Coordinates of C-alpha atoms in Angstrom, one line a residue:
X1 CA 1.1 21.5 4.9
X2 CA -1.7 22.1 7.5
X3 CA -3.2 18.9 8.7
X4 CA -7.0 18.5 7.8
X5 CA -9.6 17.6 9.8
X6 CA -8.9 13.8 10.1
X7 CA -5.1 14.7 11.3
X8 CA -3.6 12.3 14.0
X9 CA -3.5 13.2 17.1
X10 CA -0.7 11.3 19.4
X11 CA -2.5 8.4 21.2
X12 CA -1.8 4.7 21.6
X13 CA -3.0 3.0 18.5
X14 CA -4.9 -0.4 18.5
X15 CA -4.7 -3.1 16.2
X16 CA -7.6 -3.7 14.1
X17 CA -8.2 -7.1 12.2
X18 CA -10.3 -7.5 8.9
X19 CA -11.3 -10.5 7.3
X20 CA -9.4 -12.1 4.8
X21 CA -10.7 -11.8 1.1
X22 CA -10.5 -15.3 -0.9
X23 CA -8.0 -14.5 -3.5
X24 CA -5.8 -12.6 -5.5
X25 CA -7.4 -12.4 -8.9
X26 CA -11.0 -12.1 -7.2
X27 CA -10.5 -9.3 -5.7
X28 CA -8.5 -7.5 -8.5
X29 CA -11.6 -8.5 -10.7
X30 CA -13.9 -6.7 -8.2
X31 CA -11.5 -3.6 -8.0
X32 CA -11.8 -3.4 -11.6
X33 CA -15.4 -3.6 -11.8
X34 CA -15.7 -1.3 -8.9
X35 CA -13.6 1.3 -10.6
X36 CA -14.6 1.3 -14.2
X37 CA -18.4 1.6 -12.4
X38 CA -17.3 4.2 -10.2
X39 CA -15.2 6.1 -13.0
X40 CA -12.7 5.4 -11.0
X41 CA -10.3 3.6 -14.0
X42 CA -7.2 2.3 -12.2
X43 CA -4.3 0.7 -13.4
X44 CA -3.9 -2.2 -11.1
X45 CA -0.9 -3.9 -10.0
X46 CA -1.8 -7.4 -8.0
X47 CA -2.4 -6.1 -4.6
X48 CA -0.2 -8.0 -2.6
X49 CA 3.3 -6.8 -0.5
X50 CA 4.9 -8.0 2.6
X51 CA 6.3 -6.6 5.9
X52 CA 9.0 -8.7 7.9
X53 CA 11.0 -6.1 9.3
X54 CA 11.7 -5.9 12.9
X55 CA 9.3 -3.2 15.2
X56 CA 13.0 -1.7 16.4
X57 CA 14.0 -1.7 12.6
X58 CA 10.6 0.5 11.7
X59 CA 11.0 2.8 14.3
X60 CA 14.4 3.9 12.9
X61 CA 14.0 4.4 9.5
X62 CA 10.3 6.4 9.9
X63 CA 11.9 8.0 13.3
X64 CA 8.7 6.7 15.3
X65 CA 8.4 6.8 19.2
X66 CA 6.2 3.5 19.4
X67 CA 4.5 1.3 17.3
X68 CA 1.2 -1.2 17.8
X69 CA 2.4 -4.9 18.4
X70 CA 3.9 -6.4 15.1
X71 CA 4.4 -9.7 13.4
X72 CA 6.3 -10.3 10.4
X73 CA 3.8 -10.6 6.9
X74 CA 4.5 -12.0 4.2
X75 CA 1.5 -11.7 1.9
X76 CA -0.6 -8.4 2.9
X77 CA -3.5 -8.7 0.7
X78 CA -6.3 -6.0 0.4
X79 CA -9.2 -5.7 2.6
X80 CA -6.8 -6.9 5.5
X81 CA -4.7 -4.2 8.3
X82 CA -1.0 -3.3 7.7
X83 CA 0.5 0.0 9.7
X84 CA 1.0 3.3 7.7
X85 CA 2.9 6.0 8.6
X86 CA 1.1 9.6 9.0
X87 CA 2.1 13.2 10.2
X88 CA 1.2 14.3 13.0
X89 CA 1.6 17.8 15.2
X90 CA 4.6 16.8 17.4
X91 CA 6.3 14.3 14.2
X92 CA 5.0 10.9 12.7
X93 CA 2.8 8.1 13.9
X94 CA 1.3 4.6 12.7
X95 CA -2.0 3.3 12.5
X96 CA -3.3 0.4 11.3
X97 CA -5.1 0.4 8.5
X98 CA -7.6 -1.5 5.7
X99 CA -6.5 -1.7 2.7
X100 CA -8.7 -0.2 0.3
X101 CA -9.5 3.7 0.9
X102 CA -12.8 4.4 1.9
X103 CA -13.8 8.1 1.6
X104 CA -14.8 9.7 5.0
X105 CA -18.5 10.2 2.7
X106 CA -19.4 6.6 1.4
X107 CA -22.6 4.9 3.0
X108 CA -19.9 1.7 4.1
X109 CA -16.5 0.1 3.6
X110 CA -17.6 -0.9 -0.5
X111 CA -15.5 1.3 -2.1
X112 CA -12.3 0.2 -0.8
X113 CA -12.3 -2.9 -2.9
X114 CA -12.1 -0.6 -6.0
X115 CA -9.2 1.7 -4.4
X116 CA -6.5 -0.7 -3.2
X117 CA -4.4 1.8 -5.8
X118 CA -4.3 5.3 -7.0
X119 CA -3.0 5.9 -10.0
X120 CA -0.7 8.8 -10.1
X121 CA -1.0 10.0 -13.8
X122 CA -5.1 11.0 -12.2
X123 CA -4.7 11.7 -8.6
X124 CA -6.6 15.0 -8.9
X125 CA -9.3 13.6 -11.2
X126 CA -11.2 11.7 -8.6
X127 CA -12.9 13.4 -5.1
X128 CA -11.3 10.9 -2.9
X129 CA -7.8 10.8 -4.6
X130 CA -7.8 14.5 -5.0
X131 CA -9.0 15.3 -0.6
X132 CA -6.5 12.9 0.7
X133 CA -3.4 14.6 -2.1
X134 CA -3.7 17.1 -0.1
X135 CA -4.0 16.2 3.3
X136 CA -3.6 12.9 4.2
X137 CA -0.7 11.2 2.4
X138 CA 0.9 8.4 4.3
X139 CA 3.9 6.0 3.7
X140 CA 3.5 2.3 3.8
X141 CA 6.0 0.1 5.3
X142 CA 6.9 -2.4 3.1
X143 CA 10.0 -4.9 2.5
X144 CA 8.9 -6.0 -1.2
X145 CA 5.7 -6.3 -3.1
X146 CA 4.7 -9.5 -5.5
X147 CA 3.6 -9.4 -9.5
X148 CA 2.4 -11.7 -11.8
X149 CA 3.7 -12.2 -15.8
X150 CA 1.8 -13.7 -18.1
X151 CA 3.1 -17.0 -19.3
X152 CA 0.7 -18.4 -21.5
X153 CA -2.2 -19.8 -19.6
X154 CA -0.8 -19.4 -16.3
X155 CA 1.0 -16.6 -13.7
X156 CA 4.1 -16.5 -12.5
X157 CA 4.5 -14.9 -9.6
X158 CA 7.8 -13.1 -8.7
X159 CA 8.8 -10.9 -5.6
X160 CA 10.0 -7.8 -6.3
X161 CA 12.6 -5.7 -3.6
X162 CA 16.1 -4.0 -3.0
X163 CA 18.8 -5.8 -2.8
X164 CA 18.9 -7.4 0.7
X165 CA 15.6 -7.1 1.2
X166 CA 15.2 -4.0 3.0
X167 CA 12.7 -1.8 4.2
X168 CA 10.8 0.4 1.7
X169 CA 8.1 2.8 1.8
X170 CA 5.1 2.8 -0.8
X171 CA 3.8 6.3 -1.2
X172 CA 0.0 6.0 -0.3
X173 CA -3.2 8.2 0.9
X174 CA -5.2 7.3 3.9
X175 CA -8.8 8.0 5.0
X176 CA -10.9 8.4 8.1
X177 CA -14.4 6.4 7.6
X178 CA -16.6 6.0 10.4
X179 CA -19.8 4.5 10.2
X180 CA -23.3 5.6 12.2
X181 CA -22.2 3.3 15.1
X182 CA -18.5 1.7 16.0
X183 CA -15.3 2.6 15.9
X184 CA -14.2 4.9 13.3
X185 CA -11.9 2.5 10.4
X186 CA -8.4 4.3 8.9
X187 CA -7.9 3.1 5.2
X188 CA -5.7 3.2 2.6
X189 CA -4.9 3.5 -0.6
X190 CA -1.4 2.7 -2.6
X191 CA -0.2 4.7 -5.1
X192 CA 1.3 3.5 -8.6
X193 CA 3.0 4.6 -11.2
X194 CA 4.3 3.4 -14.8
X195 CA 6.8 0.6 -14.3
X196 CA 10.7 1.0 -14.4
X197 CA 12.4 -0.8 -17.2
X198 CA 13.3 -3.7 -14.8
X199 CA 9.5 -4.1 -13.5
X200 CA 8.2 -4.0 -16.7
X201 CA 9.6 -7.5 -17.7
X202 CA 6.9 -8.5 -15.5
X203 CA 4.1 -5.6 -15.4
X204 CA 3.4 -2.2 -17.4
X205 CA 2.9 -0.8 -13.2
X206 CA 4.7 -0.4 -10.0
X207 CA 4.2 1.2 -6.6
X208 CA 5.8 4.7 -6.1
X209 CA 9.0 4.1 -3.6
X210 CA 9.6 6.9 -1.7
X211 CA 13.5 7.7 -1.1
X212 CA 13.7 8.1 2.6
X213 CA 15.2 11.5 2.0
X214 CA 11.6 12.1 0.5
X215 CA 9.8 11.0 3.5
X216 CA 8.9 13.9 5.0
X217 CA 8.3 15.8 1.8
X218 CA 5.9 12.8 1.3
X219 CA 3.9 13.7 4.3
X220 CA 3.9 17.5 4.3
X221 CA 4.7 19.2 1.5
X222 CA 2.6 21.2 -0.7
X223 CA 0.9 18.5 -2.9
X224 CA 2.4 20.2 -5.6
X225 CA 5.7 19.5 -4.4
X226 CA 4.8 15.9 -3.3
X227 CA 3.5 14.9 -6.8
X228 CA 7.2 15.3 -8.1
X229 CA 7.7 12.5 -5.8
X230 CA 5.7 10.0 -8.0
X231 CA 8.4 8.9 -10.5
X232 CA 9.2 5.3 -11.0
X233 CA 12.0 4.0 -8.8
X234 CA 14.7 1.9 -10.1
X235 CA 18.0 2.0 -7.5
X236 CA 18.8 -1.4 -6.4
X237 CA 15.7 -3.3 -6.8
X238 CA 15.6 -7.0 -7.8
X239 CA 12.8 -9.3 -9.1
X240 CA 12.9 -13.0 -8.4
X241 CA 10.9 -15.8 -9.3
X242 CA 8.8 -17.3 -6.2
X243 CA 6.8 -20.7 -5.5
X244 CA 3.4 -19.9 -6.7
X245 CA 2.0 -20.9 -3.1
X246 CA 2.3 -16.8 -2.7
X247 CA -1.0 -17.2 -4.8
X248 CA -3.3 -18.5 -1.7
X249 CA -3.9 -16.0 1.1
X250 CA -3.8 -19.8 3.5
X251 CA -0.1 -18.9 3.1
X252 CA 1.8 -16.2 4.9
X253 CA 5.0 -17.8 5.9
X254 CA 8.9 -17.4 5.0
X255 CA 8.9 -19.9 2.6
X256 CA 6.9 -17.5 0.3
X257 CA 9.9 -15.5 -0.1
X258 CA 12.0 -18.5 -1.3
X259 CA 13.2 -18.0 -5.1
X260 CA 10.7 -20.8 -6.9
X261 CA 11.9 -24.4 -7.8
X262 CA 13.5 -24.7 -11.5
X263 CA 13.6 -27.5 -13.9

């Protein structure tokens, strides 16, 4: 696949912070708003996902030469940073990006609230889904990623991940946006599918896993070929039951990741 025009080029990649948005069901309200306005109609899985594995541990499995200065996460939320992995000329790199692409056209950073996920079904519907398919894919470090069922009147939240907990890699897209004056932002968008039989106790969606044989058919293949890619994944994962403190961006600690209390 050639690299477009917002292709990385290897340099030493700074951390950039965003501010936090208030909470979980806000801002999946908003992306639905944004989206059904925007015609943008996304299936939405509760943005949230963490990252605790080790900088030396990321390196490996993406085959990286360096990484930006890490801490472990444990509730990524939109609108805030997380690293993504992209192709590059000489092999892969990271950046950090905000979750919620932004196509390298909008007037600001608005539209990202309404493109925390792509649907995969309609990738090629949409201008900024359809640019960055065939360009600008990117995997998403990840170690699990939350949902919420239904129960009556209130959510209960449960963390979803392989066995063990290890690292995983959400297929996403990433843009370029960069404003009249500043710094240039990367964003990001991550992609979903229909739920395996397992997630759908819990949710009709899922993010796409990539298999890490897949990873660099992710990155650079003909879209055409990477589409194929976008198949629910079902090897190994678990779902547990966690404290509903995962609900409240205030808390991004281990503890989230404990199973919940019963009785």
């Amino acid at each position: 696949m050639r690299l477009g025009r917002a292709a990385v080029t290897r340099r030493e990649t700074s951390v950039k912070t965003y501010p936090l948005v208030p909470f979980c069901p806000a801002v999946i309200e908003k992306s639905r708003v944004f989206a059904r306005e925007a015609g943008y109609t996304a299936a939405v899985m509760c943005g949230r996902f963490y990252l605790t594995a080790t900088p030396a541990e990321i390196r490996k499995v993406f085959k990286l030469e360096s990484l930006p200065e890490l801490v472990p996460r444990y509730n990524i939320a939109p609108m805030q940073s997380a690293p993504i992995v992209v192709a590059e000329e000489a092999g892969r790199a990271v950046l950090m990006a905000r979750w919620g692409l932004v196509p390298a056209w909008s007037r600001d950073l608005s539209p990202g609230a309404g493109m925390i996920n792509a649907p995969a079904e309609t990738l090629e519907e949409k201008p900024a889904y359809r640019t960055a398919l065939q360009s600008q894919r990117c995997l998403v470090p990840a170690n699990g990623f939350y949902e919420w069922q239904a129960r009556g009147t209130k959510k209960q939240p449960y963390k979803i991940t392989l066995r063990h907990g290890a690292l995983i890699a959400f297929a996403g897209l990433w843009a370029r946006w960069a404003p009249e004056e500043g710094d240039a932002v990367e964003t990001f968008t991550i992609v979903t599918t229909r739920a395996s039989k397992l997630v759908s106790e819990v949710h009709d969606r899922m993010p796409v896993i990539i298999s890490p044989t897949d990873y660099q058919r992710w990155l650079t293949a003909p879209a055409a070929t990477a589409k194929k890619l976008l198949l629910p994944y079902a090897a190994g994962l678990t779902i547990t039951a966690v404290s509903d403190r995962v609900n409240s961006l205030k808390n991004d600690d281990v503890s989230l990741l404990q199973p919940a209390a019963t009785g």
